[in-house]
C-alpha positions as a printed Julia matrix, in Angstrom:
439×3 Matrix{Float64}:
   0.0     0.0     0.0
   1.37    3.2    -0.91
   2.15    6.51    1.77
  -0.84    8.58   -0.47
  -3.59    5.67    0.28
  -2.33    5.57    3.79
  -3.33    8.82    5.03
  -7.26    7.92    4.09
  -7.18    4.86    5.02
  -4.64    3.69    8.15
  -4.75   -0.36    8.46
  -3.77   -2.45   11.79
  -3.96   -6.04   12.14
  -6.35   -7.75   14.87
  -6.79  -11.27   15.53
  -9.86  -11.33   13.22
  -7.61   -9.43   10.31
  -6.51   -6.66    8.85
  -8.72   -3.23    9.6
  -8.87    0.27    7.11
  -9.67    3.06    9.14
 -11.25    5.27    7.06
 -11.71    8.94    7.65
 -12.71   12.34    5.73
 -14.78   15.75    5.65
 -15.63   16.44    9.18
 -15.43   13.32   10.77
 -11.66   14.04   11.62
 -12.95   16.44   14.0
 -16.33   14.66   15.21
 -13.81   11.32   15.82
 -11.11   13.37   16.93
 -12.75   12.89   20.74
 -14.03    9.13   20.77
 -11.07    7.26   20.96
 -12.96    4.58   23.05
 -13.49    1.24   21.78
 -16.48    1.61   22.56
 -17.7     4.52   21.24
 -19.62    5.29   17.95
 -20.37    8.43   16.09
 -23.54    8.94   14.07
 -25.23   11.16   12.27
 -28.77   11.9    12.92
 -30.11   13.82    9.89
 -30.09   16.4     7.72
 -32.13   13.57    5.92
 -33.49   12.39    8.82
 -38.06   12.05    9.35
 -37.29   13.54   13.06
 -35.12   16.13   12.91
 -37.26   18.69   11.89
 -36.23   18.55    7.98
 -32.54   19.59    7.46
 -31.07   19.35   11.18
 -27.96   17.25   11.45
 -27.36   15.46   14.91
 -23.8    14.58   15.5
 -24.26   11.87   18.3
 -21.68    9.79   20.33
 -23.18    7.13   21.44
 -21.73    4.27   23.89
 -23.82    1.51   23.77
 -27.92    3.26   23.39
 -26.11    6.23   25.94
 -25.62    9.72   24.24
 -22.34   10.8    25.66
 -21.73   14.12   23.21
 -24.24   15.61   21.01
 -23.94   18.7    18.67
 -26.33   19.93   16.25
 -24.87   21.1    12.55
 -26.98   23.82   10.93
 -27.25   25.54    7.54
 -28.69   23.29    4.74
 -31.87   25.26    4.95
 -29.6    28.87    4.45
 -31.74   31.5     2.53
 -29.79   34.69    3.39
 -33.24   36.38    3.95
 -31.57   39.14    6.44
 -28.69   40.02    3.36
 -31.75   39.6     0.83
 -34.11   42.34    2.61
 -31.15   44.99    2.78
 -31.59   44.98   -1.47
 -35.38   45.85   -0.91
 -37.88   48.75   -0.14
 -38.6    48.06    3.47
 -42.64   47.26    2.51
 -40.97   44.78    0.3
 -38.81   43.4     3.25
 -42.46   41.95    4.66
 -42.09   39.48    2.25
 -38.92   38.05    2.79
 -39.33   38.03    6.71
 -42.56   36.1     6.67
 -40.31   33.5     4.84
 -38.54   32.91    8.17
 -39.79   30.64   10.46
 -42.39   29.42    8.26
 -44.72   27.86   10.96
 -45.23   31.87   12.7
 -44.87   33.99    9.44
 -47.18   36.29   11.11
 -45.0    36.69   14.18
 -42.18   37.52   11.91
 -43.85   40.26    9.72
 -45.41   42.12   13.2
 -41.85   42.31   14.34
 -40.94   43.44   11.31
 -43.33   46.14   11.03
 -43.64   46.84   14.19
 -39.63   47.58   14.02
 -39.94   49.9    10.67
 -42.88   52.06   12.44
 -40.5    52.69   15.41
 -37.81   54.06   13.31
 -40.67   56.06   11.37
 -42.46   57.37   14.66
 -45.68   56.06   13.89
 -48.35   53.41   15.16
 -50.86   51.82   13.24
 -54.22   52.64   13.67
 -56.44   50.61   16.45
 -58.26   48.65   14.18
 -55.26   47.22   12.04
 -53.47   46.69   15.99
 -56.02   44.47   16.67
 -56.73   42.69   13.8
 -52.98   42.3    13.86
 -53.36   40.42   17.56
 -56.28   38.33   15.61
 -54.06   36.81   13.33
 -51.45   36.69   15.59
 -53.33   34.13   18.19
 -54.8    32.28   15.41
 -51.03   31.47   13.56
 -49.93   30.67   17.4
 -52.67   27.97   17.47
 -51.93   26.32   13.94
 -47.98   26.38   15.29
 -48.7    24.82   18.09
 -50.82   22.5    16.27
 -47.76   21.48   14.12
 -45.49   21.25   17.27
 -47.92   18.85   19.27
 -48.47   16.74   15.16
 -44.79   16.53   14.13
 -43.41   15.6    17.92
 -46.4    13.43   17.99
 -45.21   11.44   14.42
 -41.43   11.64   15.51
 -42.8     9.36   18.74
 -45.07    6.86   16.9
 -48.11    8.51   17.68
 -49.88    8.72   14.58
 -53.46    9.77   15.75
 -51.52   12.8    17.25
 -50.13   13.63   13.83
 -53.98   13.13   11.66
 -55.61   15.07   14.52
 -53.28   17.79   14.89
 -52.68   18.6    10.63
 -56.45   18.08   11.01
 -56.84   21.05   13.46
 -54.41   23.03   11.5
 -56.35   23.07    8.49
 -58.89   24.76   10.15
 -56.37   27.75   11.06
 -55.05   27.62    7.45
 -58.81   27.88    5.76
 -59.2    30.9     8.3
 -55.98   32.51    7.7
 -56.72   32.48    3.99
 -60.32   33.59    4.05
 -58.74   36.73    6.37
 -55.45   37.38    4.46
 -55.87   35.53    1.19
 -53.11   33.35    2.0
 -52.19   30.33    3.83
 -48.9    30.61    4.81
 -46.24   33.75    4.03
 -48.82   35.88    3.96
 -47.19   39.67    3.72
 -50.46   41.3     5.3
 -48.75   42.92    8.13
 -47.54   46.24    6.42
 -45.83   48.57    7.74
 -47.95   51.3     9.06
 -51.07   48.94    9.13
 -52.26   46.16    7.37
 -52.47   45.51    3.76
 -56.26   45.3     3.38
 -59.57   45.64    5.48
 -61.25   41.93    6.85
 -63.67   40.62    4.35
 -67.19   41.19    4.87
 -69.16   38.28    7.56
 -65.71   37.44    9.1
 -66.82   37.8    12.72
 -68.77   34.29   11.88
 -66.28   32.73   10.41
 -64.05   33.38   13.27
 -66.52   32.47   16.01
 -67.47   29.3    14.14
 -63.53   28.46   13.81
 -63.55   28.98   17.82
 -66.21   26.92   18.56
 -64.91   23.63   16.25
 -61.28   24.54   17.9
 -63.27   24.22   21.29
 -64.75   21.52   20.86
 -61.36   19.5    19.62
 -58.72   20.64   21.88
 -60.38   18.79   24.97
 -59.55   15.56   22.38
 -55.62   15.51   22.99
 -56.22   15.58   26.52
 -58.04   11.95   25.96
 -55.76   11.16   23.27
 -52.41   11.75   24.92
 -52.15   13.56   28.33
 -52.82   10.6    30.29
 -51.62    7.78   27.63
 -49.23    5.69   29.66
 -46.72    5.51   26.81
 -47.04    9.2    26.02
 -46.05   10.23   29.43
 -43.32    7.79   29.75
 -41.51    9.09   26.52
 -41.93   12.23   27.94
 -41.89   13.3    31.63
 -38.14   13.72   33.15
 -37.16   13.49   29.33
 -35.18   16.77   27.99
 -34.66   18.19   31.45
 -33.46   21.86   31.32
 -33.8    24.26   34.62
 -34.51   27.46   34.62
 -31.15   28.52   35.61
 -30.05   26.7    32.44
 -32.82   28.3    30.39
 -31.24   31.87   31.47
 -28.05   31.0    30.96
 -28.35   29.4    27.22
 -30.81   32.6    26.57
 -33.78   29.85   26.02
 -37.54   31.56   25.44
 -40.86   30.62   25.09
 -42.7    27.23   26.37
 -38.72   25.8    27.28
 -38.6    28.85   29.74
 -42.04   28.84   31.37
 -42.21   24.8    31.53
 -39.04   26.05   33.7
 -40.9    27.89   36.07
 -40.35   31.31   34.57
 -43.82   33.12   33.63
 -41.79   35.37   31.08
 -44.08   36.39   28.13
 -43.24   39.36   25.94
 -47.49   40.24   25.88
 -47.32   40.47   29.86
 -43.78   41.92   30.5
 -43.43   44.0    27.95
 -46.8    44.55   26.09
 -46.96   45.18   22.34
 -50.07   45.86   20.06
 -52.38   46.33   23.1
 -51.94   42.87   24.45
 -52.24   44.61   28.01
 -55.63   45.49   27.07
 -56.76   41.86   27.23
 -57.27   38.92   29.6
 -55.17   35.83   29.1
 -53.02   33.93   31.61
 -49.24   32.42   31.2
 -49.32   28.59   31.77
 -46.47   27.97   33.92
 -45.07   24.33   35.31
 -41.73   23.57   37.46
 -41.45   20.37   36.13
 -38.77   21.37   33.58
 -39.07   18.63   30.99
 -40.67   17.66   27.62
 -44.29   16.88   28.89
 -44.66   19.86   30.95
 -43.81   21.95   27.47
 -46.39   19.4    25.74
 -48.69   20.26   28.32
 -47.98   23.93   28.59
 -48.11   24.37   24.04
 -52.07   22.65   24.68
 -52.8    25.39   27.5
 -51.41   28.09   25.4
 -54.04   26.98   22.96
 -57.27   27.34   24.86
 -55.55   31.0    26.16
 -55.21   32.06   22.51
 -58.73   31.2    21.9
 -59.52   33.76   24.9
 -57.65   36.35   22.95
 -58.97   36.19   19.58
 -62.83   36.11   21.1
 -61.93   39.52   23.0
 -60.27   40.25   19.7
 -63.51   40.27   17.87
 -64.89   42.01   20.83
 -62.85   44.94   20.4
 -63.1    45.5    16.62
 -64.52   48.72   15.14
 -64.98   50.21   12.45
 -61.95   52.7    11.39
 -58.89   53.02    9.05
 -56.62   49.61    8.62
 -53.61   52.0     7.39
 -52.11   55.29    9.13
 -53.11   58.19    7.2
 -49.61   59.2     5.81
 -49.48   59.01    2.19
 -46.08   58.79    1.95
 -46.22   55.25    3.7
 -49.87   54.13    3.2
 -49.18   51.77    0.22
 -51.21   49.8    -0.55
 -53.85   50.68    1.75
 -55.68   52.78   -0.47
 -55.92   50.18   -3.45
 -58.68   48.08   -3.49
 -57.96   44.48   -4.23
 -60.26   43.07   -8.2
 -62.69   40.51   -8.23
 -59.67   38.24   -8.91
 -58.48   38.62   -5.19
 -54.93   39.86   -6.44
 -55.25   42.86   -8.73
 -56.21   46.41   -8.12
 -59.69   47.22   -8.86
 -60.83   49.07  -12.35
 -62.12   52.08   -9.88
 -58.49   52.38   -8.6
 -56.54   51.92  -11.91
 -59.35   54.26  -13.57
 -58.92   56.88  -11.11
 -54.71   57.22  -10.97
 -54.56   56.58  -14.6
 -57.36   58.83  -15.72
 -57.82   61.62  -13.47
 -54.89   62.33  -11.65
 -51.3    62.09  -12.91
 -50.29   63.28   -9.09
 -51.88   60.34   -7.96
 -50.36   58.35  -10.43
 -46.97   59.42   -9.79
 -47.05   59.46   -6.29
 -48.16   55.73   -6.87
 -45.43   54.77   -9.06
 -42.61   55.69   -7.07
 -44.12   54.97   -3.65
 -44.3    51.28   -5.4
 -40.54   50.97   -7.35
 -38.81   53.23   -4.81
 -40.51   52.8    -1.58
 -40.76   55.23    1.41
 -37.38   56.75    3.59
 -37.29   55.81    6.88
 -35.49   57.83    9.16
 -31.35   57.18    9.76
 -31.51   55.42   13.29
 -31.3    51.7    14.82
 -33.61   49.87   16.63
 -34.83   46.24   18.47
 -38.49   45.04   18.83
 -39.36   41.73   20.1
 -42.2    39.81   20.16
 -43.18   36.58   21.9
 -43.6    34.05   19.0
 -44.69   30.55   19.51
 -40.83   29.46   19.91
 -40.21   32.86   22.0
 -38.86   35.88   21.92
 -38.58   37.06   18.56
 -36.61   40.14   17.88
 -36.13   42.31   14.97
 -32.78   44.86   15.01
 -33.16   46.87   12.14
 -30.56   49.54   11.15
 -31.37   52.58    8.77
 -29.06   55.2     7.26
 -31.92   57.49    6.3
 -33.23   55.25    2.52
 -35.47   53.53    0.88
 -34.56   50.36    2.16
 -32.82   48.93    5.36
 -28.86   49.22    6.06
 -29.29   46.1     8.39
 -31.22   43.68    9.4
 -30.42   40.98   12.39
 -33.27   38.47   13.41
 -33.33   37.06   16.85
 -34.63   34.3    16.42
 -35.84   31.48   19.18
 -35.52   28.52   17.41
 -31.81   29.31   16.45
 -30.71   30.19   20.26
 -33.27   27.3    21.83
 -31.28   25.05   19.7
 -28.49   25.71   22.02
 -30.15   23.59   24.7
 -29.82   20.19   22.62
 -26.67   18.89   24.03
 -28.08   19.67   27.63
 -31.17   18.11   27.15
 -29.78   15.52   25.15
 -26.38   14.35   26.96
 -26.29   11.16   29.12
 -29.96    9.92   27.85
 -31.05    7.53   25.53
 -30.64    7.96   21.8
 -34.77    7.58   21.25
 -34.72   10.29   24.23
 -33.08   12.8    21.81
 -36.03   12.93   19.59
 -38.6    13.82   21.61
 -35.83   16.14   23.39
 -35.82   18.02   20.1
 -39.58   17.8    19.33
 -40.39   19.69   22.73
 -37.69   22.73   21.52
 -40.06   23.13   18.39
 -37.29   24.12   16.31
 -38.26   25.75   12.66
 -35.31   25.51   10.23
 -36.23   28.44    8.37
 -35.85   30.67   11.23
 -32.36   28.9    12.57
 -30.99   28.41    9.21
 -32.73   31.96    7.26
């Protein structure tokens, strides 16, 4: 055997024969630690049913034990953040919403909410809480897909039917509100992009009453199933002292003990205005987060009814013409074009109207020179937009906090010195979204 072959592949001679070791890419460094006989490395993923899509688990494993664990990220890598500096900020929405694809709504309030700081507005009432409307409703259908996928990765399949099942329903709402099911761009900044269709207040309250009616179902379906507990409780133990130190939000932190919310501790959009409590446990570990993502359910429904409660009748966009776009445009029959009354009147009688239009649309609105961070609690968390502006059309910066990417973190700890079938319902109770760790 020649030096060149040796380097890839180093033999030594047992009783049983001659062994290759083979090495290359970065398994030098994953091996470089498990020098034990007894030790194996493995990857779990990218390609992998149960880690969330693209996530790659690099596992050490003695016998079933996990003795290291590290997660590898970036086959999901959009560059959304680099991608919204080379927009108009209203165009930004629609890169954002593109983030963690389970809560775009989360991501384009953030958004928006970050661009009307640096402008020194606030959108109107109406549009604030329509804005908390869709808000609760995308937290449910998250949820939904938290409680279905962690439910499929542990070989409960009536978990997964039931809980795409309930999802639908948010999806069919979302669309018959926004006209989309998912990425939807309606949160604008300085409002929202259009008015609720007409009869929507039924819709909703029909929508709450089916959710009502199901949601008591995974409480008979899982909450006291023997082998649902078992894979769960003690499993993917992380303290709150932990939680603080690894910067961990959302359900991981409050099934910790911590009652941190962003719409209690630091309100946004009027959530002090409404009545909802945060479901808290001490138990620390993946059932209490299970049990606390259900809760968080039935408290979202309590928002939305006060939600349609509080509607009335007023402007969906602030009154500035120099940022209302496209408020004033009313959508075609088609659901996507403008209407012939719009298009007649800034193409026929007024060629201010039609110029303001044109460049409001290709060059977008300056936003004053200035920096900023809003968060908001999204279903993973605290989601936080730091925006930078030099004074143009279109953002200098843009850096996402986002909760799946830093509750990631807490793998290993959950994960380390449990059982390999332990690490996937570890993971399923952190909820990760690719999208918004990879973006």
């Amino acid at each position: 055997m020649s030096d060149q072959t040796d380097q890839y592949a180093v033999p030594r001679d047992t009783t049983e024969g001659t062994i290759y070791n083979v090495t290359g890419g970065d398994w030098d460094s994953a091996l470089e630690d498990a020098i034990h006989d007894e030790r194996i490395v493995i990857n779990m993923g990218p390609q992998h049913p149960s880690t969330h899509g693209v996530l790659r688990l690099v596992l050490e494993l003695e016998g079933e034990t996990v003795t290291q664990a590290r997660s590898v990220i970036g086959y999901l890598h959009t560059g959304i953040e680099k991608n919204t500096e080379y927009r108009t900020w209203t165009q930004g929405v629609t890169f954002v919403t593109r983030m963690d694809y389970l809560a775009p709504l989360s991501n384009e309030a953030a958004y928006c909410l970050a661009v009307e700081k640096l402008l020194g507005v606030t959108a109107p009432p109406r549009a604030q809480i329509i804005r908390v409307l869709l808000l609760e409703i995308n937290r449910i259908s998250s949820h939904l897909v938290a409680l279905a996928t962690g439910g499929m990765e542990l070989g409960a399949m009536t978990a997964m039917t039931a809980g795409f099942r309930e999802r639908e329903e948010c999806l069919h709402l979302l669309e018959y509100l926004t006209g989309l099911r998912m990425n939807h761009a309606f949160i604008r900044p300085g409002g929202v992009a259009q008015d609720l269709p007409e009869g929507f207040e039924q819709v909703v309250r029909d929508f709450i009453k089916v959710m009502h009616s199901r949601l008591p179902d995974y409480d008979k379906l899982l909450t006291g199933q023997p082998i649902w507990k078992n894979r769960l409780k003690g499993i993917g133990y992380l303290p709150v002292d932990a939680c603080l130190a690894l910067g961990v939000t959302g359900p991981i932190l409050r099934s910790a003990g911590l009652p941190w919310d962003l719409r209690k501790t630091e309100p946004y959009l009027g959530y002090e205005d409404y009545e909802f409590d945060v479901p808290t446990s001490n138990a620390a570990d993946s059932y209490a987060r299970y049990l606390l993502r259900v809760e968080e359910m039935h408290q979202s429904l309590r928002i939305i009814t006060q939600a349609l409660k509080k509607l009335e009748p007023g402007p969906v966009m602030v009154a500035d013409e120099k940022i209302a776009w496209p408020a004033k445009l009313s959508i075609g029959a088609d659901g996507m074009g403008n209407s012939l009354d719009h298009v007649r009147k800034i193409m026929g009688q007024s060629m201010e109207a039609l110029i303001h239009h044109f460049k409001l649309v290709t060059e977008g609105f300056k936003v004053p020179a200035g920096q900023v961070y809003v968060p908001v609690e999204s279903p993973r968390g605290e989601l936080g937009y730091h925006l930078v502006s030099d004074g143009g059309t279109r953002p200098m910066r843009v850096h996402v906090r986002e909760p799946s990417f830093v509750n990631l973190q807490s793998m290993p700890a959950m994960s380390e010195g449990g059982l390999v079938a332990d690490v996937i319902a570890a993971v399923a109770s952190i909820d990760p979204v690719m999208g918004g760790v990879d973006r």
